[in-house]
Amino acid sequence: MTPDLLTFGEAMVSMRSAGPLATGTPLSMHLAGAESNVAIGVARLGHRAAWVGRVSTDEFGEYVLRQLRAEGVGVDGVSRDAERQTGLMFLEQRSADLTRVQYYRAGSAGSALRVDDLRAPLAAGARMLHLTGITPALSDTAREVTCWAAETADAAGIPICLDVNYRARLWSREAAREVLTPLAAHASTIIASADELDLVGDPGADEPAVAAELLRRGVETVLVKLGADGARAYTVDGVEEVGVVSVTAVDTVGAGDAFTAGYLSGWFDGLDLTGRLRRAATLGAFAVSTRGDCEGLPRRAELALLDGHEAGSVLR
């Protein structure tokens, strides 16, 4: 059955500590990866999601597949790689307000993604192809498959959502701009934080000017994430804003992916722009108020749990 969402990239294993790593604080194991986070968020809300990537044959690779299958995410197109290891990341809760991240992903199975890995899954079609700016930064082959997928999906009439998701540890802003600006020409939806917009438009222009330029180039919706101030959406019909859902934030990792999953879920459900933005804000609130990349994302029946809630609420 054709999935609603098709996405691809690197899924990693995240090892989390509640205190300084140097003191030997115990670690807990979690699934991590921007694209897999979005796929899980969409699947939990009842949509069909498929994730494609290269996964090692090591035990961490088995864990990645086990977690994705448990969430109902399709992994039939995943390739196994016996020559490379699964990428790892360590998250250290250094203080209540500061989390430090260390990556061990160079030369990983996920970074070896290539065009042949995606040919069959993309040929099978999807209602939406989701891309991020992380995957093309991983390697030459990952960059090639990202550009190929965007061109191929665009030619086939498959809408594309591009989340800029800039990672300074992976590439420079100049290198990112060289790849992401032409990539954005294939997208129907672009998602970026305010400081990422210059990577898909004129670096000397302000936010409204960059959004206007993207709309002229054929993008249908430009979503600008504003953190604690909510989000702003630009379309040919004008500008619409949404505030955040007020919650106690305990972990902001994965919040942007949750926002994207909520927005895409609303799109799959045929909601208007206001409805899509509200659902995006709701999933973002669930993400920041629970620990983990995607563990706290809601099921469809739970979407209304935060409506009118008060701090310390107990549902009996």
PDB file of C-alpha atoms in Angstrom:
ATOM      1  CA  MET A   1       0.000   0.000   0.000  1.00  0.00           C
ATOM      2  CA  THR A   2       1.328   3.438  -0.936  1.00  0.00           C
ATOM      3  CA  PRO A   3       2.493   5.312   2.182  1.00  0.00           C
ATOM      4  CA  ASP A   4       1.288   8.758   3.098  1.00  0.00           C
ATOM      5  CA  LEU A   5       4.836   9.749   4.041  1.00  0.00           C
ATOM      6  CA  LEU A   6       8.118   8.552   2.588  1.00  0.00           C
ATOM      7  CA  THR A   7      11.322   9.776   4.172  1.00  0.00           C
ATOM      8  CA  PHE A   8      14.942   8.690   4.303  1.00  0.00           C
ATOM      9  CA  GLY A   9      18.140   9.462   6.168  1.00  0.00           C
ATOM     10  CA  GLU A  10      20.246   8.179   9.023  1.00  0.00           C
ATOM     11  CA  ALA A  11      18.726   6.675  12.132  1.00  0.00           C
ATOM     12  CA  MET A  12      21.098   6.455  15.079  1.00  0.00           C
ATOM     13  CA  VAL A  13      21.149   5.114  18.595  1.00  0.00           C
ATOM     14  CA  SER A  14      21.071   7.812  21.244  1.00  0.00           C
ATOM     15  CA  MET A  15      22.669   7.122  24.600  1.00  0.00           C
ATOM     16  CA  ARG A  16      21.292   9.509  27.218  1.00  0.00           C
ATOM     17  CA  SER A  17      22.669  10.382  30.640  1.00  0.00           C
ATOM     18  CA  ALA A  18      20.933  12.355  33.381  1.00  0.00           C
ATOM     19  CA  GLY A  19      24.225  13.847  34.518  1.00  0.00           C
ATOM     20  CA  PRO A  20      27.876  14.348  33.504  1.00  0.00           C
ATOM     21  CA  LEU A  21      29.255  11.557  31.324  1.00  0.00           C
ATOM     22  CA  ALA A  22      32.679  11.953  32.925  1.00  0.00           C
ATOM     23  CA  THR A  23      31.339  10.732  36.263  1.00  0.00           C
ATOM     24  CA  GLY A  24      29.952   7.515  34.807  1.00  0.00           C
ATOM     25  CA  THR A  25      26.288   8.468  34.974  1.00  0.00           C
ATOM     26  CA  PRO A  26      24.153   5.513  33.789  1.00  0.00           C
ATOM     27  CA  LEU A  27      23.015   5.611  30.162  1.00  0.00           C
ATOM     28  CA  SER A  28      19.655   4.769  28.607  1.00  0.00           C
ATOM     29  CA  MET A  29      19.280   3.756  24.953  1.00  0.00           C
ATOM     30  CA  HIS A  30      16.919   5.484  22.524  1.00  0.00           C
ATOM     31  CA  LEU A  31      16.268   5.806  18.797  1.00  0.00           C
ATOM     32  CA  ALA A  32      17.353   9.099  17.212  1.00  0.00           C
ATOM     33  CA  GLY A  33      17.261  10.713  13.790  1.00  0.00           C
ATOM     34  CA  ALA A  34      15.287  13.648  12.406  1.00  0.00           C
ATOM     35  CA  GLU A  35      13.627  11.710   9.597  1.00  0.00           C
ATOM     36  CA  SER A  36      12.738   8.687  11.727  1.00  0.00           C
ATOM     37  CA  ASN A  37      11.339  11.044  14.383  1.00  0.00           C
ATOM     38  CA  VAL A  38       8.988  12.550  11.808  1.00  0.00           C
ATOM     39  CA  ALA A  39       7.987   9.119  10.510  1.00  0.00           C
ATOM     40  CA  ILE A  40       7.156   7.957  14.046  1.00  0.00           C
ATOM     41  CA  GLY A  41       5.189  11.122  14.808  1.00  0.00           C
ATOM     42  CA  VAL A  42       3.107  10.683  11.666  1.00  0.00           C
ATOM     43  CA  ALA A  43       2.586   6.946  12.240  1.00  0.00           C
ATOM     44  CA  ARG A  44       1.390   7.497  15.806  1.00  0.00           C
ATOM     45  CA  LEU A  45      -1.363   9.707  14.446  1.00  0.00           C
ATOM     46  CA  GLY A  46      -2.636   6.900  12.231  1.00  0.00           C
ATOM     47  CA  HIS A  47      -0.957   7.688   8.911  1.00  0.00           C
ATOM     48  CA  ARG A  48       1.104   5.282   6.826  1.00  0.00           C
ATOM     49  CA  ALA A  49       4.793   6.168   7.068  1.00  0.00           C
ATOM     50  CA  ALA A  50       7.820   4.536   5.471  1.00  0.00           C
ATOM     51  CA  TRP A  51      11.467   5.175   6.298  1.00  0.00           C
ATOM     52  CA  VAL A  52      14.400   4.231   4.083  1.00  0.00           C
ATOM     53  CA  GLY A  53      18.038   4.081   5.123  1.00  0.00           C
ATOM     54  CA  ARG A  54      21.097   1.903   5.462  1.00  0.00           C
ATOM     55  CA  VAL A  55      21.319   0.059   8.761  1.00  0.00           C
ATOM     56  CA  SER A  56      24.256  -1.900  10.102  1.00  0.00           C
ATOM     57  CA  THR A  57      23.974  -5.596  10.851  1.00  0.00           C
ATOM     58  CA  ASP A  58      25.290  -4.885  14.364  1.00  0.00           C
ATOM     59  CA  GLU A  59      23.086  -5.033  17.457  1.00  0.00           C
ATOM     60  CA  PHE A  60      22.418  -1.316  17.335  1.00  0.00           C
ATOM     61  CA  GLY A  61      21.111  -1.721  13.790  1.00  0.00           C
ATOM     62  CA  GLU A  62      18.767  -4.445  14.998  1.00  0.00           C
ATOM     63  CA  TYR A  63      17.563  -2.063  17.697  1.00  0.00           C
ATOM     64  CA  VAL A  64      16.824   0.660  15.124  1.00  0.00           C
ATOM     65  CA  LEU A  65      14.685  -1.661  13.016  1.00  0.00           C
ATOM     66  CA  ARG A  66      12.939  -3.135  16.056  1.00  0.00           C
ATOM     67  CA  GLN A  67      11.947   0.322  17.306  1.00  0.00           C
ATOM     68  CA  LEU A  68      10.693   1.513  13.926  1.00  0.00           C
ATOM     69  CA  ARG A  69       8.645  -1.641  13.368  1.00  0.00           C
ATOM     70  CA  ALA A  70       7.150  -1.309  16.844  1.00  0.00           C
ATOM     71  CA  GLU A  71       5.988   2.195  15.933  1.00  0.00           C
ATOM     72  CA  GLY A  72       4.289   0.966  12.760  1.00  0.00           C
ATOM     73  CA  VAL A  73       6.809   2.617  10.415  1.00  0.00           C
ATOM     74  CA  GLY A  74       7.424   0.690   7.201  1.00  0.00           C
ATOM     75  CA  VAL A  75      11.047  -0.442   6.812  1.00  0.00           C
ATOM     76  CA  ASP A  76      10.751  -2.810   3.844  1.00  0.00           C
ATOM     77  CA  GLY A  77      13.085  -0.599   1.802  1.00  0.00           C
ATOM     78  CA  VAL A  78      15.880  -0.567   4.382  1.00  0.00           C
ATOM     79  CA  SER A  79      19.278  -1.919   3.265  1.00  0.00           C
ATOM     80  CA  ARG A  80      21.576  -3.811   5.647  1.00  0.00           C
ATOM     81  CA  ASP A  81      25.281  -2.969   5.720  1.00  0.00           C
ATOM     82  CA  ALA A  82      27.692  -5.497   7.221  1.00  0.00           C
ATOM     83  CA  GLU A  83      30.771  -3.337   6.631  1.00  0.00           C
ATOM     84  CA  ARG A  84      29.801  -0.259   8.639  1.00  0.00           C
ATOM     85  CA  GLN A  85      28.590   0.442  12.144  1.00  0.00           C
ATOM     86  CA  THR A  86      25.475   2.192  13.371  1.00  0.00           C
ATOM     87  CA  GLY A  87      25.944   5.874  14.196  1.00  0.00           C
ATOM     88  CA  LEU A  88      25.852   6.756  17.878  1.00  0.00           C
ATOM     89  CA  MET A  89      25.135   9.961  19.750  1.00  0.00           C
ATOM     90  CA  PHE A  90      25.556  10.714  23.436  1.00  0.00           C
ATOM     91  CA  LEU A  91      23.323  13.271  25.158  1.00  0.00           C
ATOM     92  CA  GLU A  92      24.576  14.587  28.460  1.00  0.00           C
ATOM     93  CA  GLN A  93      22.232  16.492  30.763  1.00  0.00           C
ATOM     94  CA  ARG A  94      24.943  18.839  32.032  1.00  0.00           C
ATOM     95  CA  SER A  95      22.522  21.114  33.886  1.00  0.00           C
ATOM     96  CA  ALA A  96      18.781  21.684  34.032  1.00  0.00           C
ATOM     97  CA  ASP A  97      19.048  24.096  31.099  1.00  0.00           C
ATOM     98  CA  LEU A  98      21.967  22.650  29.120  1.00  0.00           C
ATOM     99  CA  THR A  99      22.268  19.420  27.162  1.00  0.00           C
ATOM    100  CA  ARG A 100      25.513  18.576  25.392  1.00  0.00           C
ATOM    101  CA  VAL A 101      25.603  16.229  22.392  1.00  0.00           C
ATOM    102  CA  GLN A 102      28.519  14.193  21.063  1.00  0.00           C
ATOM    103  CA  TYR A 103      28.306  12.309  17.760  1.00  0.00           C
ATOM    104  CA  TYR A 104      30.086   9.148  16.641  1.00  0.00           C
ATOM    105  CA  ARG A 105      28.693   8.814  13.134  1.00  0.00           C
ATOM    106  CA  ALA A 106      31.605   9.293  10.701  1.00  0.00           C
ATOM    107  CA  GLY A 107      31.664   6.418   8.201  1.00  0.00           C
ATOM    108  CA  SER A 108      28.438   4.954   9.587  1.00  0.00           C
ATOM    109  CA  ALA A 109      26.080   2.683   7.671  1.00  0.00           C
ATOM    110  CA  GLY A 110      23.563   5.513   7.442  1.00  0.00           C
ATOM    111  CA  SER A 111      26.053   7.856   5.805  1.00  0.00           C
ATOM    112  CA  ALA A 112      26.617   5.337   2.979  1.00  0.00           C
ATOM    113  CA  LEU A 113      23.091   5.836   1.625  1.00  0.00           C
ATOM    114  CA  ARG A 114      23.015   5.757  -2.182  1.00  0.00           C
ATOM    115  CA  VAL A 115      20.574   6.273  -5.048  1.00  0.00           C
ATOM    116  CA  ASP A 116      19.915   2.549  -5.552  1.00  0.00           C
ATOM    117  CA  ASP A 117      18.630   2.329  -1.968  1.00  0.00           C
ATOM    118  CA  LEU A 118      15.768   4.665  -2.807  1.00  0.00           C
ATOM    119  CA  ARG A 119      14.852   3.701  -6.377  1.00  0.00           C
ATOM    120  CA  ALA A 120      12.197   1.099  -5.548  1.00  0.00           C
ATOM    121  CA  PRO A 121      10.613   2.899  -2.558  1.00  0.00           C
ATOM    122  CA  LEU A 122      10.285   6.144  -4.500  1.00  0.00           C
ATOM    123  CA  ALA A 123       8.975   4.368  -7.605  1.00  0.00           C
ATOM    124  CA  ALA A 124       6.207   2.903  -5.411  1.00  0.00           C
ATOM    125  CA  GLY A 125       5.043   6.472  -4.706  1.00  0.00           C
ATOM    126  CA  ALA A 126       3.875   8.426  -1.669  1.00  0.00           C
ATOM    127  CA  ARG A 127       1.559  11.295  -0.850  1.00  0.00           C
ATOM    128  CA  MET A 128       4.524  13.302   0.457  1.00  0.00           C
ATOM    129  CA  LEU A 129       8.313  12.961   0.358  1.00  0.00           C
ATOM    130  CA  HIS A 130      10.030  14.434   3.400  1.00  0.00           C
ATOM    131  CA  LEU A 131      13.658  15.604   3.180  1.00  0.00           C
ATOM    132  CA  THR A 132      15.990  17.285   5.634  1.00  0.00           C
ATOM    133  CA  GLY A 133      19.191  19.252   5.277  1.00  0.00           C
ATOM    134  CA  ILE A 134      20.942  16.709   7.479  1.00  0.00           C
ATOM    135  CA  THR A 135      21.119  13.837   5.007  1.00  0.00           C
ATOM    136  CA  PRO A 136      22.961  15.648   2.180  1.00  0.00           C
ATOM    137  CA  ALA A 137      25.590  16.746   4.707  1.00  0.00           C
ATOM    138  CA  LEU A 138      26.523  13.176   5.650  1.00  0.00           C
ATOM    139  CA  SER A 139      28.501  12.145   2.552  1.00  0.00           C
ATOM    140  CA  ASP A 140      28.826  12.598  -1.198  1.00  0.00           C
ATOM    141  CA  THR A 141      26.526   9.644  -1.871  1.00  0.00           C
ATOM    142  CA  ALA A 142      23.935  10.866   0.637  1.00  0.00           C
ATOM    143  CA  ARG A 143      23.980  14.280  -1.030  1.00  0.00           C
ATOM    144  CA  GLU A 144      23.578  12.649  -4.429  1.00  0.00           C
ATOM    145  CA  VAL A 145      20.569  10.578  -3.345  1.00  0.00           C
ATOM    146  CA  THR A 146      18.897  13.609  -1.740  1.00  0.00           C
ATOM    147  CA  CYS A 147      19.186  15.690  -4.902  1.00  0.00           C
ATOM    148  CA  TRP A 148      18.142  12.743  -7.062  1.00  0.00           C
ATOM    149  CA  ALA A 149      15.109  12.032  -4.887  1.00  0.00           C
ATOM    150  CA  ALA A 150      13.979  15.671  -4.997  1.00  0.00           C
ATOM    151  CA  GLU A 151      14.273  15.851  -8.771  1.00  0.00           C
ATOM    152  CA  THR A 152      12.608  12.471  -9.297  1.00  0.00           C
ATOM    153  CA  ALA A 153       9.717  13.109  -6.911  1.00  0.00           C
ATOM    154  CA  ASP A 154       9.135  16.564  -8.351  1.00  0.00           C
ATOM    155  CA  ALA A 155       9.005  15.152 -11.887  1.00  0.00           C
ATOM    156  CA  ALA A 156       6.549  12.481 -10.707  1.00  0.00           C
ATOM    157  CA  GLY A 157       4.253  15.053  -9.083  1.00  0.00           C
ATOM    158  CA  ILE A 158       4.962  13.942  -5.507  1.00  0.00           C
ATOM    159  CA  PRO A 159       4.875  16.941  -3.125  1.00  0.00           C
ATOM    160  CA  ILE A 160       8.083  17.513  -1.185  1.00  0.00           C
ATOM    161  CA  CYS A 161       8.561  18.865   2.325  1.00  0.00           C
ATOM    162  CA  LEU A 162      12.067  20.166   3.031  1.00  0.00           C
ATOM    163  CA  ASP A 163      13.112  20.820   6.626  1.00  0.00           C
ATOM    164  CA  VAL A 164      16.354  22.819   6.437  1.00  0.00           C
ATOM    165  CA  ASN A 165      17.572  21.421   9.781  1.00  0.00           C
ATOM    166  CA  TYR A 166      21.080  22.882   9.550  1.00  0.00           C
ATOM    167  CA  ARG A 167      23.830  21.096  11.512  1.00  0.00           C
ATOM    168  CA  ALA A 168      26.991  23.176  11.875  1.00  0.00           C
ATOM    169  CA  ARG A 169      29.027  20.131  12.917  1.00  0.00           C
ATOM    170  CA  LEU A 170      28.340  18.475   9.564  1.00  0.00           C
ATOM    171  CA  TRP A 171      29.023  21.298   7.096  1.00  0.00           C
ATOM    172  CA  SER A 172      29.529  25.025   6.742  1.00  0.00           C
ATOM    173  CA  ARG A 173      26.731  27.450   5.986  1.00  0.00           C
ATOM    174  CA  GLU A 174      28.296  28.130   2.581  1.00  0.00           C
ATOM    175  CA  ALA A 175      28.367  24.431   1.687  1.00  0.00           C
ATOM    176  CA  ALA A 176      24.809  23.975   2.945  1.00  0.00           C
ATOM    177  CA  ARG A 177      23.545  26.959   0.951  1.00  0.00           C
ATOM    178  CA  GLU A 178      25.102  25.628  -2.248  1.00  0.00           C
ATOM    179  CA  VAL A 179      23.078  22.416  -1.931  1.00  0.00           C
ATOM    180  CA  LEU A 180      19.897  23.523  -0.176  1.00  0.00           C
ATOM    181  CA  THR A 181      19.042  26.582  -2.277  1.00  0.00           C
ATOM    182  CA  PRO A 182      18.581  24.575  -5.508  1.00  0.00           C
ATOM    183  CA  LEU A 183      16.994  21.746  -3.525  1.00  0.00           C
ATOM    184  CA  ALA A 184      14.335  24.159  -2.253  1.00  0.00           C
ATOM    185  CA  ALA A 185      13.186  24.756  -5.825  1.00  0.00           C
ATOM    186  CA  HIS A 186      11.616  21.277  -5.797  1.00  0.00           C
ATOM    187  CA  ALA A 187       9.763  21.690  -2.489  1.00  0.00           C
ATOM    188  CA  SER A 188       6.107  22.532  -1.959  1.00  0.00           C
ATOM    189  CA  THR A 189       6.670  23.073   1.785  1.00  0.00           C
ATOM    190  CA  ILE A 190       9.803  24.494   3.378  1.00  0.00           C
ATOM    191  CA  ILE A 191      10.361  24.441   7.132  1.00  0.00           C
ATOM    192  CA  ALA A 192      13.161  26.440   8.722  1.00  0.00           C
ATOM    193  CA  SER A 193      14.023  28.322  11.853  1.00  0.00           C
ATOM    194  CA  ALA A 194      14.536  32.058  11.421  1.00  0.00           C
ATOM    195  CA  ASP A 195      18.323  31.693  11.327  1.00  0.00           C
ATOM    196  CA  GLU A 196      18.166  28.993   8.622  1.00  0.00           C
ATOM    197  CA  LEU A 197      16.191  30.874   5.979  1.00  0.00           C
ATOM    198  CA  ASP A 198      19.317  32.355   4.406  1.00  0.00           C
ATOM    199  CA  LEU A 199      20.342  28.799   3.439  1.00  0.00           C
ATOM    200  CA  VAL A 200      17.468  28.554   0.948  1.00  0.00           C
ATOM    201  CA  GLY A 201      17.312  32.178  -0.191  1.00  0.00           C
ATOM    202  CA  ASP A 202      19.148  35.457  -0.464  1.00  0.00           C
ATOM    203  CA  PRO A 203      21.443  35.669   2.600  1.00  0.00           C
ATOM    204  CA  GLY A 204      21.139  39.462   2.559  1.00  0.00           C
ATOM    205  CA  ALA A 205      17.328  39.557   2.606  1.00  0.00           C
ATOM    206  CA  ASP A 206      15.020  39.662   5.610  1.00  0.00           C
ATOM    207  CA  GLU A 207      12.480  36.956   6.467  1.00  0.00           C
ATOM    208  CA  PRO A 208       9.493  38.319   4.488  1.00  0.00           C
ATOM    209  CA  ALA A 209      11.680  38.896   1.439  1.00  0.00           C
ATOM    210  CA  VAL A 210      13.105  35.366   1.509  1.00  0.00           C
ATOM    211  CA  ALA A 211       9.619  33.906   1.959  1.00  0.00           C
ATOM    212  CA  ALA A 212       8.297  35.987  -0.946  1.00  0.00           C
ATOM    213  CA  GLU A 213      11.189  34.818  -3.121  1.00  0.00           C
ATOM    214  CA  LEU A 214      10.479  31.172  -2.300  1.00  0.00           C
ATOM    215  CA  LEU A 215       6.776  31.583  -3.042  1.00  0.00           C
ATOM    216  CA  ARG A 216       7.640  33.118  -6.421  1.00  0.00           C
ATOM    217  CA  ARG A 217       9.816  30.083  -7.113  1.00  0.00           C
ATOM    218  CA  GLY A 218       6.832  27.776  -6.630  1.00  0.00           C
ATOM    219  CA  VAL A 219       6.943  26.876  -2.947  1.00  0.00           C
ATOM    220  CA  GLU A 220       3.397  26.734  -1.571  1.00  0.00           C
ATOM    221  CA  THR A 221       4.089  27.181   2.140  1.00  0.00           C
ATOM    222  CA  VAL A 222       7.090  28.572   4.018  1.00  0.00           C
ATOM    223  CA  LEU A 223       7.027  27.705   7.704  1.00  0.00           C
ATOM    224  CA  VAL A 224       9.325  29.629  10.032  1.00  0.00           C
ATOM    225  CA  LYS A 225       9.843  28.105  13.482  1.00  0.00           C
ATOM    226  CA  LEU A 226      10.201  30.759  16.184  1.00  0.00           C
ATOM    227  CA  GLY A 227      10.930  28.619  19.229  1.00  0.00           C
ATOM    228  CA  ALA A 228       9.095  29.866  22.303  1.00  0.00           C
ATOM    229  CA  ASP A 229       7.321  32.461  20.129  1.00  0.00           C
ATOM    230  CA  GLY A 230       5.536  29.849  18.021  1.00  0.00           C
ATOM    231  CA  ALA A 231       5.691  29.771  14.232  1.00  0.00           C
ATOM    232  CA  ARG A 232       4.843  31.843  11.188  1.00  0.00           C
ATOM    233  CA  ALA A 233       3.518  30.557   7.848  1.00  0.00           C
ATOM    234  CA  TYR A 234       3.790  32.358   4.519  1.00  0.00           C
ATOM    235  CA  THR A 235       1.558  31.483   1.565  1.00  0.00           C
ATOM    236  CA  VAL A 236       0.332  33.403  -1.466  1.00  0.00           C
ATOM    237  CA  ASP A 237      -2.728  34.288   0.634  1.00  0.00           C
ATOM    238  CA  GLY A 238      -0.672  36.066   3.291  1.00  0.00           C
ATOM    239  CA  VAL A 239       0.960  35.401   6.641  1.00  0.00           C
ATOM    240  CA  GLU A 240      -0.455  33.409   9.549  1.00  0.00           C
ATOM    241  CA  GLU A 241       1.030  32.927  13.010  1.00  0.00           C
ATOM    242  CA  VAL A 242       0.496  30.405  15.771  1.00  0.00           C
ATOM    243  CA  GLY A 243       1.668  30.563  19.369  1.00  0.00           C
ATOM    244  CA  VAL A 244       3.034  27.713  21.414  1.00  0.00           C
ATOM    245  CA  VAL A 245       0.927  25.502  23.649  1.00  0.00           C
ATOM    246  CA  SER A 246       1.997  26.424  27.182  1.00  0.00           C
ATOM    247  CA  VAL A 247       3.732  23.505  28.903  1.00  0.00           C
ATOM    248  CA  THR A 248       6.678  22.937  31.219  1.00  0.00           C
ATOM    249  CA  ALA A 249       9.643  22.295  28.933  1.00  0.00           C
ATOM    250  CA  VAL A 250      12.026  19.564  30.088  1.00  0.00           C
ATOM    251  CA  ASP A 251      13.750  18.511  26.835  1.00  0.00           C
ATOM    252  CA  THR A 252      13.775  20.405  23.543  1.00  0.00           C
ATOM    253  CA  VAL A 253      15.517  17.664  21.527  1.00  0.00           C
ATOM    254  CA  GLY A 254      13.197  16.527  18.738  1.00  0.00           C
ATOM    255  CA  ALA A 255      10.801  19.480  19.087  1.00  0.00           C
ATOM    256  CA  GLY A 256      11.333  20.629  15.504  1.00  0.00           C
ATOM    257  CA  ASP A 257      10.727  17.128  14.178  1.00  0.00           C
ATOM    258  CA  ALA A 258       7.526  16.907  16.219  1.00  0.00           C
ATOM    259  CA  PHE A 259       6.370  20.236  14.773  1.00  0.00           C
ATOM    260  CA  THR A 260       6.974  18.899  11.266  1.00  0.00           C
ATOM    261  CA  ALA A 261       5.152  15.635  11.995  1.00  0.00           C
ATOM    262  CA  GLY A 262       2.144  17.536  13.327  1.00  0.00           C
ATOM    263  CA  TYR A 263       2.030  19.825  10.318  1.00  0.00           C
ATOM    264  CA  LEU A 264       2.263  16.941   7.853  1.00  0.00           C
ATOM    265  CA  SER A 265      -0.400  14.984   9.743  1.00  0.00           C
ATOM    266  CA  GLY A 266      -2.724  17.944   9.389  1.00  0.00           C
ATOM    267  CA  TRP A 267      -1.928  18.087   5.679  1.00  0.00           C
ATOM    268  CA  PHE A 268      -2.740  14.385   5.271  1.00  0.00           C
ATOM    269  CA  ASP A 269      -6.029  14.961   7.113  1.00  0.00           C
ATOM    270  CA  GLY A 270      -6.961  17.847   4.796  1.00  0.00           C
ATOM    271  CA  LEU A 271      -6.911  20.509   7.521  1.00  0.00           C
ATOM    272  CA  ASP A 272      -6.671  24.151   6.552  1.00  0.00           C
ATOM    273  CA  LEU A 273      -3.509  26.113   7.317  1.00  0.00           C
ATOM    274  CA  THR A 274      -4.749  27.153  10.754  1.00  0.00           C
ATOM    275  CA  GLY A 275      -5.527  23.559  11.664  1.00  0.00           C
ATOM    276  CA  ARG A 276      -2.173  22.315  10.425  1.00  0.00           C
ATOM    277  CA  LEU A 277      -0.330  24.950  12.449  1.00  0.00           C
ATOM    278  CA  ARG A 278      -2.280  24.167  15.596  1.00  0.00           C
ATOM    279  CA  ARG A 279      -1.535  20.468  15.298  1.00  0.00           C
ATOM    280  CA  ALA A 280       2.134  21.264  14.683  1.00  0.00           C
ATOM    281  CA  ALA A 281       2.209  23.401  17.829  1.00  0.00           C
ATOM    282  CA  THR A 282       0.476  20.647  19.808  1.00  0.00           C
ATOM    283  CA  LEU A 283       3.035  18.022  18.835  1.00  0.00           C
ATOM    284  CA  GLY A 284       5.847  20.441  19.587  1.00  0.00           C
ATOM    285  CA  ALA A 285       4.410  20.912  23.082  1.00  0.00           C
ATOM    286  CA  PHE A 286       4.247  17.165  23.678  1.00  0.00           C
ATOM    287  CA  ALA A 287       7.861  16.865  22.534  1.00  0.00           C
ATOM    288  CA  VAL A 288       9.355  19.541  24.799  1.00  0.00           C
ATOM    289  CA  SER A 289       7.361  18.449  27.845  1.00  0.00           C
ATOM    290  CA  THR A 290       8.658  14.865  27.734  1.00  0.00           C
ATOM    291  CA  ARG A 291      12.192  13.463  27.585  1.00  0.00           C
ATOM    292  CA  GLY A 292      13.518  11.727  24.484  1.00  0.00           C
ATOM    293  CA  ASP A 293      13.545  12.396  20.751  1.00  0.00           C
ATOM    294  CA  CYS A 294      10.097  10.981  20.062  1.00  0.00           C
ATOM    295  CA  GLU A 295       8.956   8.987  23.100  1.00  0.00           C
ATOM    296  CA  GLY A 296       6.378  11.539  24.217  1.00  0.00           C
ATOM    297  CA  LEU A 297       4.692  12.077  20.861  1.00  0.00           C
ATOM    298  CA  PRO A 298       0.920  11.543  21.099  1.00  0.00           C
ATOM    299  CA  ARG A 299      -1.436   9.011  19.598  1.00  0.00           C
ATOM    300  CA  ARG A 300      -4.433  10.455  17.772  1.00  0.00           C
ATOM    301  CA  ALA A 301      -6.722   9.907  20.770  1.00  0.00           C
ATOM    302  CA  GLU A 302      -4.329  11.990  22.888  1.00  0.00           C
ATOM    303  CA  LEU A 303      -4.232  15.107  20.709  1.00  0.00           C
ATOM    304  CA  ALA A 304      -6.698  16.942  22.941  1.00  0.00           C
ATOM    305  CA  LEU A 305      -4.886  16.138  26.212  1.00  0.00           C
ATOM    306  CA  LEU A 306      -3.175  19.545  26.341  1.00  0.00           C
ATOM    307  CA  ASP A 307      -6.295  21.541  25.526  1.00  0.00           C
ATOM    308  CA  GLY A 308      -6.897  23.917  28.430  1.00  0.00           C
ATOM    309  CA  HIS A 309      -4.662  21.945  30.764  1.00  0.00           C
ATOM    310  CA  GLU A 310      -3.100  23.433  33.878  1.00  0.00           C
ATOM    311  CA  ALA A 311       0.347  22.741  35.300  1.00  0.00           C
ATOM    312  CA  GLY A 312       0.321  19.615  37.431  1.00  0.00           C
ATOM    313  CA  SER A 313      -2.969  18.380  35.994  1.00  0.00           C
ATOM    314  CA  VAL A 314      -3.970  14.800  36.782  1.00  0.00           C
ATOM    315  CA  LEU A 315      -6.492  13.030  34.564  1.00  0.00           C
ATOM    316  CA  ARG A 316      -8.506  10.555  36.600  1.00  0.00           C
TER     317      ARG A 316
END
